[in-house]
XYZ file of C-alpha atoms in Angstrom:
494
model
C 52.088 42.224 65.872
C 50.798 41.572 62.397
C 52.390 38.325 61.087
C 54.914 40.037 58.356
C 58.388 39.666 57.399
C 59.047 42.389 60.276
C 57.408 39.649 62.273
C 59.240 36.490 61.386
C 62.293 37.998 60.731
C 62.384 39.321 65.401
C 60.693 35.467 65.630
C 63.829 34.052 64.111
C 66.380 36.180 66.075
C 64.928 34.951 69.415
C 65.098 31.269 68.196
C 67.225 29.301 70.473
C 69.156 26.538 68.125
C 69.934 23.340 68.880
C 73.323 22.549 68.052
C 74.949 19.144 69.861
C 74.104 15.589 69.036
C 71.349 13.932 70.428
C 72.368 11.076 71.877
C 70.942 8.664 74.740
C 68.064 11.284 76.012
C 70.134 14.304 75.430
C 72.425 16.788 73.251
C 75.943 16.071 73.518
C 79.104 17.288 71.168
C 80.727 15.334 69.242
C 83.355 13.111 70.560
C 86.254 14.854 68.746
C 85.222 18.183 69.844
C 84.580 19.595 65.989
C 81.986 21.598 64.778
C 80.726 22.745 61.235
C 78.604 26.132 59.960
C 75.193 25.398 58.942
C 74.424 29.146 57.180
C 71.087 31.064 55.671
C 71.356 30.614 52.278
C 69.034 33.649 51.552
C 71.720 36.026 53.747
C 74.744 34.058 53.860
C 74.994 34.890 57.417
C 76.487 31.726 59.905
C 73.311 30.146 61.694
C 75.461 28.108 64.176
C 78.520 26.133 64.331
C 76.760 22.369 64.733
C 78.233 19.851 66.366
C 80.107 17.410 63.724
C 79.651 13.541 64.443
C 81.504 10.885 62.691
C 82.624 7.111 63.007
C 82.779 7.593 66.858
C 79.414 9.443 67.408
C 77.637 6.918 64.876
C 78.826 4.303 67.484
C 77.893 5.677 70.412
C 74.626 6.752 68.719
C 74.079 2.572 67.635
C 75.086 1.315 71.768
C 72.453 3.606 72.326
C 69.877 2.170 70.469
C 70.594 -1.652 70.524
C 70.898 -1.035 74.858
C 67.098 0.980 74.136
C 65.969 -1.892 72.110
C 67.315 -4.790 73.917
C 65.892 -3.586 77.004
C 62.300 -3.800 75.909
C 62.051 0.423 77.107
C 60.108 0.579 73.777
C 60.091 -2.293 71.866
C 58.557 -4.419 75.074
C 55.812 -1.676 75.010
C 52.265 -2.554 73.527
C 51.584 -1.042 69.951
C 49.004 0.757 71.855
C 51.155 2.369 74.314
C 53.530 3.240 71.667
C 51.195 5.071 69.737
C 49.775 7.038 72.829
C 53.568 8.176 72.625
C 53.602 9.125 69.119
C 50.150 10.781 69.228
C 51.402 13.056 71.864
C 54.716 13.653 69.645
C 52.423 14.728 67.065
C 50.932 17.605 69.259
C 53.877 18.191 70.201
C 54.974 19.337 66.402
C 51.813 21.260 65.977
C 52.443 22.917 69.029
C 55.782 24.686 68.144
C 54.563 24.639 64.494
C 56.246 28.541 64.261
C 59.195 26.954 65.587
C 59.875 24.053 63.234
C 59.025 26.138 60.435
C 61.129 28.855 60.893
C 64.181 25.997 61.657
C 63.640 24.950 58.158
C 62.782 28.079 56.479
C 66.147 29.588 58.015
C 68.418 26.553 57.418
C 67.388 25.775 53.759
C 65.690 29.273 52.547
C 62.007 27.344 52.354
C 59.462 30.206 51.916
C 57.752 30.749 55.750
C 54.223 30.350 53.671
C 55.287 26.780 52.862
C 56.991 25.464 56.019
C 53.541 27.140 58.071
C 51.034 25.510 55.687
C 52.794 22.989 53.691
C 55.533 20.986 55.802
C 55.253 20.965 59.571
C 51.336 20.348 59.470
C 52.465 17.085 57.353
C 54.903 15.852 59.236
C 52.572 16.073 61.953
C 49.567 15.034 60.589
C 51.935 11.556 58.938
C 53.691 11.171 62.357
C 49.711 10.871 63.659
C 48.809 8.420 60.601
C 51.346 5.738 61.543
C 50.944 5.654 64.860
C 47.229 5.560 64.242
C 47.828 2.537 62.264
C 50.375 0.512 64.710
C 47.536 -1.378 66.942
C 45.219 -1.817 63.222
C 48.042 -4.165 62.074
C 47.017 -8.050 62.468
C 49.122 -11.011 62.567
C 48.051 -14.006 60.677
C 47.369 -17.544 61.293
C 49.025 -19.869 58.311
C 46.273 -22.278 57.610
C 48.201 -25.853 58.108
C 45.682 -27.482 59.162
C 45.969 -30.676 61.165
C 47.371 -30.204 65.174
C 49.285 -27.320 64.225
C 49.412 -24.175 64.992
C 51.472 -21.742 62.386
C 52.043 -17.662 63.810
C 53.061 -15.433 61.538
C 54.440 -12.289 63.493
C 55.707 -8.860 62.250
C 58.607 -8.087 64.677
C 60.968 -4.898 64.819
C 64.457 -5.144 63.532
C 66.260 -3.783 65.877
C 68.130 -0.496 65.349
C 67.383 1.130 62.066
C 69.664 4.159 60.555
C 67.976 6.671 58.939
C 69.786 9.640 56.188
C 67.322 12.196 54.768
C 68.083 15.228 52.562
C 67.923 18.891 52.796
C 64.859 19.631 50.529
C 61.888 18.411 52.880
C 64.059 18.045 56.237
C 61.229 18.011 58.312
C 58.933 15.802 56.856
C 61.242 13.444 55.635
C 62.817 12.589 58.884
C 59.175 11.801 59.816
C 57.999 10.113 56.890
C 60.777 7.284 58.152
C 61.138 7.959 61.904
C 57.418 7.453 62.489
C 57.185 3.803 60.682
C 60.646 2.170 62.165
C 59.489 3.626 65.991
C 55.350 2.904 65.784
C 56.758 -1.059 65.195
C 59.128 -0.758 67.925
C 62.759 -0.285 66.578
C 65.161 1.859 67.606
C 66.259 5.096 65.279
C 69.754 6.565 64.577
C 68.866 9.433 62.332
C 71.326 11.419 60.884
C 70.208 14.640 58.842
C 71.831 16.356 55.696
C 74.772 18.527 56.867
C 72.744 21.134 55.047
C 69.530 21.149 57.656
C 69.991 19.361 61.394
C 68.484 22.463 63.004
C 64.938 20.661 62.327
C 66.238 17.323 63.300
C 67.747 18.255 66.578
C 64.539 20.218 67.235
C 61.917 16.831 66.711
C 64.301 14.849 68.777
C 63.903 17.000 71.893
C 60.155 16.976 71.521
C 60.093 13.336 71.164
C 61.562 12.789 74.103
C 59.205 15.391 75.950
C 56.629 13.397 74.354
C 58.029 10.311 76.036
C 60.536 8.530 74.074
C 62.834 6.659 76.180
C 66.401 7.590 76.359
C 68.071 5.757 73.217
C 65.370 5.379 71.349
C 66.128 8.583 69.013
C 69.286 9.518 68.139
C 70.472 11.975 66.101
C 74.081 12.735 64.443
C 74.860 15.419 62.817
C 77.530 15.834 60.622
C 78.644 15.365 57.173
C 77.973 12.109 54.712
C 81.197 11.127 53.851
C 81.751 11.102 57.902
C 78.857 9.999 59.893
C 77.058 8.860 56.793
C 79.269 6.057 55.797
C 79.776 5.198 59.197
C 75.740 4.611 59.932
C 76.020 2.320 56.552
C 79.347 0.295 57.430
C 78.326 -0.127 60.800
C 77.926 -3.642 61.845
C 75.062 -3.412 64.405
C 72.738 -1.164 62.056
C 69.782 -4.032 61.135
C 68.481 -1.564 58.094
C 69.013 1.627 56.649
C 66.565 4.287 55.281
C 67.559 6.489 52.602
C 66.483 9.290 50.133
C 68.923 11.681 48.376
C 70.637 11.206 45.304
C 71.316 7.559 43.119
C 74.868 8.870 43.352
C 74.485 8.597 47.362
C 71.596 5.493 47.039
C 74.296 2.905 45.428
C 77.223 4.155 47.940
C 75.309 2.664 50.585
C 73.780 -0.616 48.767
C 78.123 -1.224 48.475
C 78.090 -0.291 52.387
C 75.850 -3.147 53.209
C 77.725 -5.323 51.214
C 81.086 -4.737 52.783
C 79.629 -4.817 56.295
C 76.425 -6.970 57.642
C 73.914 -7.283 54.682
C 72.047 -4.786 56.324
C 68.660 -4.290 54.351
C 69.138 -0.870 52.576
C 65.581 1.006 51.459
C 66.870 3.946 48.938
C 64.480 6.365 47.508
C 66.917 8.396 45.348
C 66.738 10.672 41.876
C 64.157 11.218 39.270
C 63.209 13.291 36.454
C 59.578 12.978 35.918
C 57.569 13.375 32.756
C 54.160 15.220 33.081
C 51.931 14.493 29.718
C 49.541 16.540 28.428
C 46.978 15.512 25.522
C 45.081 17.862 23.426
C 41.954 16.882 25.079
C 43.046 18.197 28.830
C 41.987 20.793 30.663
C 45.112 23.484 29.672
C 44.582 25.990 32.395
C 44.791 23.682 35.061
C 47.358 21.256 33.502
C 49.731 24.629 33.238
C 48.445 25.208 37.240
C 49.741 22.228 37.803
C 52.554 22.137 35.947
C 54.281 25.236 37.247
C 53.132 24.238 40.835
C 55.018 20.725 39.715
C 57.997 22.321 38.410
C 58.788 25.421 40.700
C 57.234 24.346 43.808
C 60.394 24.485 46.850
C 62.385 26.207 44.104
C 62.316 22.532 42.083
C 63.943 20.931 44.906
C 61.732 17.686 44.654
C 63.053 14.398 43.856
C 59.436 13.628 42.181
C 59.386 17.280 40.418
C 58.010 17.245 36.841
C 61.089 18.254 35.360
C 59.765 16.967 31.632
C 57.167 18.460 30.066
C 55.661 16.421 27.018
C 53.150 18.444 25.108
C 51.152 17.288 21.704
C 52.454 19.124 18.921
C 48.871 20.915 18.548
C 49.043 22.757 21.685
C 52.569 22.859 22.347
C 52.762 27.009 21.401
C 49.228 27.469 23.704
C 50.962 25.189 26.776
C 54.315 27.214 26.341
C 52.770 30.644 26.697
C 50.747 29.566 30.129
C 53.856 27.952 31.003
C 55.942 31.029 30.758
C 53.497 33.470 32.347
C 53.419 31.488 35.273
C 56.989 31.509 35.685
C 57.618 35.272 35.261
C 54.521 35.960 37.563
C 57.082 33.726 40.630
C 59.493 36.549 41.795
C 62.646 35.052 43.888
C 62.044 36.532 47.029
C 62.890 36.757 50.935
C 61.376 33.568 52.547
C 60.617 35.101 55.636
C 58.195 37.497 53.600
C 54.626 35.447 54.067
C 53.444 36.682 50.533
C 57.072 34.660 48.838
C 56.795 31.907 46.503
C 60.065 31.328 45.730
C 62.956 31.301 47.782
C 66.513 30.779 47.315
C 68.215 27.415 46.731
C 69.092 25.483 49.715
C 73.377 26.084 49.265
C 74.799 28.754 47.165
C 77.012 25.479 45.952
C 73.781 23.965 44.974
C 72.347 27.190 43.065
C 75.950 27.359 40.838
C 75.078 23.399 40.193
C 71.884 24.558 38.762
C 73.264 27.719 36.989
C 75.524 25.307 35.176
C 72.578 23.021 33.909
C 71.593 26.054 32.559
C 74.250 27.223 30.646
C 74.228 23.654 29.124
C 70.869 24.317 27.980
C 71.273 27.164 26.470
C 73.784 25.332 23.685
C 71.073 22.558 23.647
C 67.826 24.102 23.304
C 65.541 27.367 23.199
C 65.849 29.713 25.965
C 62.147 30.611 27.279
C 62.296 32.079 29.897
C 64.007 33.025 32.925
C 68.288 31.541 32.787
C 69.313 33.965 35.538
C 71.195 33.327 38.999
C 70.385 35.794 41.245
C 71.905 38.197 43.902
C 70.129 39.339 47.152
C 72.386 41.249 49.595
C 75.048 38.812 50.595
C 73.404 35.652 48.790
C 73.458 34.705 45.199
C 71.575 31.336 46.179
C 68.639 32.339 43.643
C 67.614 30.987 40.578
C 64.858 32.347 38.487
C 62.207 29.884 37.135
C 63.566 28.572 33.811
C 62.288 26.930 30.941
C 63.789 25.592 28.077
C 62.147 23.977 24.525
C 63.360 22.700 21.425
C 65.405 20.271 23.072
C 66.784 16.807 22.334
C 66.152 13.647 24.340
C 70.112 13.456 24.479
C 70.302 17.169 25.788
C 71.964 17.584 29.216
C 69.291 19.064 30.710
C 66.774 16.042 29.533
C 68.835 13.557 31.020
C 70.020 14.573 34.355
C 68.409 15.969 37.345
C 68.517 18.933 38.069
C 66.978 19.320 41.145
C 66.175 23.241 40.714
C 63.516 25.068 38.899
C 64.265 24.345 35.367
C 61.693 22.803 33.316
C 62.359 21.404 29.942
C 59.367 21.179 27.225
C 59.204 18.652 24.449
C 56.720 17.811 21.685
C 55.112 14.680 20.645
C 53.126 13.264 17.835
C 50.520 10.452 19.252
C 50.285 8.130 22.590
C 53.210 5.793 21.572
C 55.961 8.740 21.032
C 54.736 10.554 24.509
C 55.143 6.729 26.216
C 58.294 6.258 24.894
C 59.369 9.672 25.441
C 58.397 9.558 28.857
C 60.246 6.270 29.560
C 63.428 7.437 28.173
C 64.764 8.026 31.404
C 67.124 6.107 34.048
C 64.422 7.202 36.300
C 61.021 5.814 37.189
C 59.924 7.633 40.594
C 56.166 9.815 39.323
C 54.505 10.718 36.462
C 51.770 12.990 35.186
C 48.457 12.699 32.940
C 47.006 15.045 31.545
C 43.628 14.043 29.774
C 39.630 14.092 29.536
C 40.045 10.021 27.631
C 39.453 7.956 30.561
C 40.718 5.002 28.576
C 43.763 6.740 27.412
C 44.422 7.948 31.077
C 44.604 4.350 32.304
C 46.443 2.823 29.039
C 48.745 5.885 29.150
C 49.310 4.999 33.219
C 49.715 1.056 32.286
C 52.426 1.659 30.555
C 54.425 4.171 31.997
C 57.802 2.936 34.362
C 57.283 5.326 37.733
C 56.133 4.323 41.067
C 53.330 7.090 40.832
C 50.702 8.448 38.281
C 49.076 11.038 38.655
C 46.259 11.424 36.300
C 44.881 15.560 35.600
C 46.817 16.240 38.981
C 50.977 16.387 39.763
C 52.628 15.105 42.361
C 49.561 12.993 43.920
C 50.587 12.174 47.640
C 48.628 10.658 51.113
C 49.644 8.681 54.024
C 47.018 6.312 52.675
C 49.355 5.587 49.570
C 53.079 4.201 48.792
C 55.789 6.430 47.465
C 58.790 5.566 45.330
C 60.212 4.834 42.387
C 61.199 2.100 39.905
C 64.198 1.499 38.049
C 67.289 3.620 39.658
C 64.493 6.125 41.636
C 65.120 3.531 43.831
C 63.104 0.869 45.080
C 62.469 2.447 48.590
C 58.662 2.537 49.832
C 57.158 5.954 52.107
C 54.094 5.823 53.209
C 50.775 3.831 53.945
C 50.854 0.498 55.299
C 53.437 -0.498 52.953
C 56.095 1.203 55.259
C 56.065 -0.795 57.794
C 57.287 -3.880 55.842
C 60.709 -2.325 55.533
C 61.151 -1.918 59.659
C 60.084 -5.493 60.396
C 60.524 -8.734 59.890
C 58.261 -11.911 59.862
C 58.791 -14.827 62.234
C 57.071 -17.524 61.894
C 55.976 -19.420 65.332
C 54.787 -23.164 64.756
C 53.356 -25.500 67.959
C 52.251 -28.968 67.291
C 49.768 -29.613 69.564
C-alpha cells in the first residue's frame, strides 16, 4: 500500500499501546490502581487510559534503580560493554522507526513527515553519538609531582531522575537518557502527562536491547504527582529537566527542601533572530518561518522575535507572510502536512489568548485564527504580528505556539539591545554577509546559541542551553556527561 494518510491512519489503529509503568524490567500499574486519558489532539478521540504514578510509584521506581546501581548490573560494566548495549538500543529505534513515530505523531499531533524524518532518526542517531563517545572519555593524571600519584576519575552518580516535555518527547527523553546511562547511572524517567506513549515504548526496547532490570524506569503520571515526588525524593543524586522556568525553579526549591540534589534545568526562551540589510532575504525568511512555525512553534529555542532593519522591514514582512499563508493546518497523519495541531486543546486556547493580547498591542499580519477540525479545535494558524512594543505581551512572554512577532531597528546597538531585552537567553539568530559584524553581533548577544545566516543550529557535536532564566542546563556533546558524574580524586604516595 502506498504510504498515504489511508496508510498511516490503518498503521495507527493496529498500534498496540503501552500503557503501565515501567518499572524493574517490566510494565506494571500504578500502585493506587488510577489511570489518566492521554487523547489525539487532532481528533479528540481517548488514546488510552495510562497508568497514573505518584509518590509511591516514584519510590518504587528509585529502589529500583539504587538496587540496579548498587549491584554493579550496569554501572560495574566496562564503558565498552555499555555502549555495545546502547548501540544495539539505537537499532533498535531505527528498527520500529514507523512505530515511534506514529506514538508521537498520535499523542501530541506531530506531522507523520516530521516524526519519520525529523525526530526518531535523531534520537537514534544521538542515542548512537553518546554511546560512541563513552570508551573516548580519558581520565587524567594531576601532575604533583614527587612520589605521588594523583587520579582524577569521572564516576556515575548514582540514580538520576529525568522530566521531559511534550514538544520533542522522543528525542528529549534521549537527549538525557543516553548521557546519565553511557556513564553508568541509573534512570527514573518520567514523561509529560501529555506524551508517555513514546516513553513507555523506548523503555521496552531498551531492555530488549539489554538493559538490566532497574536500570530504566519509567513513571507516568502527572507533575504535580510523580513530578514533585522524583524532585523531593531523597535518594534521587540529580535531576534532568526541560519544560517551562515556571516548572525549572519548582524543582531548584525541591532540591533544597530535600537532599541538595544537583538540578540541570533547561527551561523557556524567546529568541531573537536578526536580520541586517546586507543578508541574504530569501533564505533569512526560509529560515525564519522554518524557525518560527516549525512543530507548530512548540520549541523552547523557537525564534519567536523577529528584529528587522528599518530598510527592509516592509520586503522581510511580505516573505514573512507568504510563507505563513502557504502552511495550511492540516491532518498529521497526511505525509504531505506541515502543520499540525497543538499538542492539548488547553494549550491551543493558551495560545489563542496570546493572540487576542496582540491584537490590542500591535498590527495584525497575518493569520490570528484557532481552528476547528472535526472534533478538535487544537489548531492555530501561523500568526504574525508587527508594530509592537518591547513591553507588549506577546514580546515578553513565551508563547510556545506559532506566533511570531516582528520589530524594527535602527543600527547594531538598538538590534543588541533589543535582542537582549529578554528574561531569556537560550538561541539566537544572525542574519548577515559582514563577517565582522556576525561575530561582534554574536559577542555580545546573552543566549547559549548563535546561529549565524542559519536558525536553530544543532549537533551532538555541540552544547545546548541557555543563559540567564533559559536555564543553565547543558544537552549535548561531551559537555553532557559532566552533569551525570562526578570527579573523585584518587591520591597514593608511593
Amino acid at each position: 500500500m502506498t504510504k498515504n494518510t489511508e496508510f498511516y491512519t490503518k498503521r495507527a489503529a493496529e498500534l498496540s499501546l503501552r500503557n503501565d509503568c515501567w518499572v524493574d524490567g517490566r510494565f506494571v500499574p500504578a500502585l493506587s490502581g488510577q489511570r489518566f486519558e492521554t487523547v489525539n489532539p487532532a481528533t479528540g478521540a481517548v488514546l488510552a487510559q495510562v497508568a497514573r504514578g505518584d509518590a509511591g510509584d516514584i519510590d518504587r521506581a528509585v529502589v529500583s534503580g539504587r538496587a540496579a546501581f548498587g549491584s554493579g548490573v550496569w554501572s560495574g560494566l566496562t564503558p565498552t560493554e555499555r555502549k555495545a548495549v546502547l548501540l544495539r538500543w539505537a537499532q533498535l529505534v531505527r528498527d520500529n522507526l514507523e512505530e515511534l513515530a506514529l506514538l508521537d505523531t498520535l499523542d501530541v499531533g506531530k506531522p507523520i513527515s516530521d516524526t519519520l524524518t525529523i525526530d526518531v532518526p535523531g534520537a537514534a542517531a544521538i542515542l548512537q553519538w553518546h554511546a560512541e563517545a563513552i570508551d573516548k572519555l580519558y581520565d587524567e593524571i594531576a601532575p604533583t609531582g614527587g612520589r605521588d600519584l594523583a587520579m582524577v576519575r569521572r564516576v556515575p552518580l548514582g540514580v538520576v531522575g529525568v522530566v521531559v516535555p511534550w514538544n520533542f518527547p522522543l528525542d528529549l527523553a534521549i537527549w538525557k537518557i543516553a548521557p546519565a546511562l553511557a556513564v553508568g547511572n541509573s534512570v527514573v524517567l518520567k514523561p509529560a502527562e501529555q506524551s508517555p506513549l513514546s516513553a513507555l515504548r523506548l523503555a521496552e526496547l531498551g531492555s530488549e536491547a539489554g538493559l538490566p532490570a532497574g536500570v530504566l524506569n519509567v513513571v507516568t503520571g502527572f507533575g504535580h504527582e510523580a513530578g514533585r515526588a522524583l524532585g523531593l525524593h531523597p535518594d534521587v543524586d540529580c535531576l534532568a529537566f526541560t519544560g517551562s522556568t515556571e516548572i525549572g525553579k519548582l524543582f531548584q526549591g525541591y532540591a533544597g527542601e530535600s537532599n541538595m540534589k544537583q538540578v540541570w534545568p533547561e527551561t523557556g526562551g524567546k529568541s531573537p533572530c536578526l536580520v541586517f540589510p546586507d543578508a541574504d532575504l530569501e533564505a533569512a525568511a526560509d529560515k525564519a518561518a522554518w524557525g518560527i512555525f516549525f512543530n507548530q512553534g512548540q520549541v523552547c529555542s523557537a525564534n519567536s522575535r523577529l528584529l528587522v532593519h528599518e530598510s527592509i522591514a516592509q520586503d522581510m514582512i511580505g516573505r514573512l507572510k507568504a510563507r505563513a499563508e502557504a502552511l495550511v493546518p492540516g491532518n498529521p497523519l497526511d505525509p504531505s502536512t506541515r502543520l499540525g495541531p497543538m499538542a492539548t486543546v488547553e494549550h491551543a486556547d493558551r495560545v489563542a489568548g496570546f493572540i487576542e493580547a496582540g491584537r490590542q498591542s500591535g498590527t495584525l499580519v497575518t493569520g490570528g485564527g484557532q481552528l476547528s477540525h472535526g472534533a478538535s479545535r487544537a489548531y492555530i494558524q501561523p500568526t504574525i504580528f508587527a508594530d509592537v512594543a518591547s513591553d507588549a505581551v506577546i514580546v515578553r512572554e513565551e508563547i510556545f505556539g506559532p506566533v511570531l512577532v516582528i520589530q524594527t531597528f535602527r543600527d547594531e546597538d538598538e538590534a543588541v539591545a533589543l535582542a537582549n531585552d529578554t528574561p531569556y537567553g537560550l538561541a539566537a539568530s544572525v542574519w548577515t554577509r559582514d563577517i565582522t559584524r556576525a561575530l561582534s553581533v554574536s559577542d555580545r548577544l546573552n543566549a547559549g546559541t548563535v546561529s549565524i545566516n542559519t536558525v536553530d543550529a544543532l549537533s551532538p557535536m555541540t552544547p545546548f542551553g541557555g543563559m540567564k532564566q533559559s536555564g543553565f542546563g547543558r544537552d549535548l556533546s561531551l559537555h553532557s556527561f559532566d552533569k551525570y558524574s562526578a570527579l573523585k580524586t584518587v591520591w597514593i604516595k608511593y
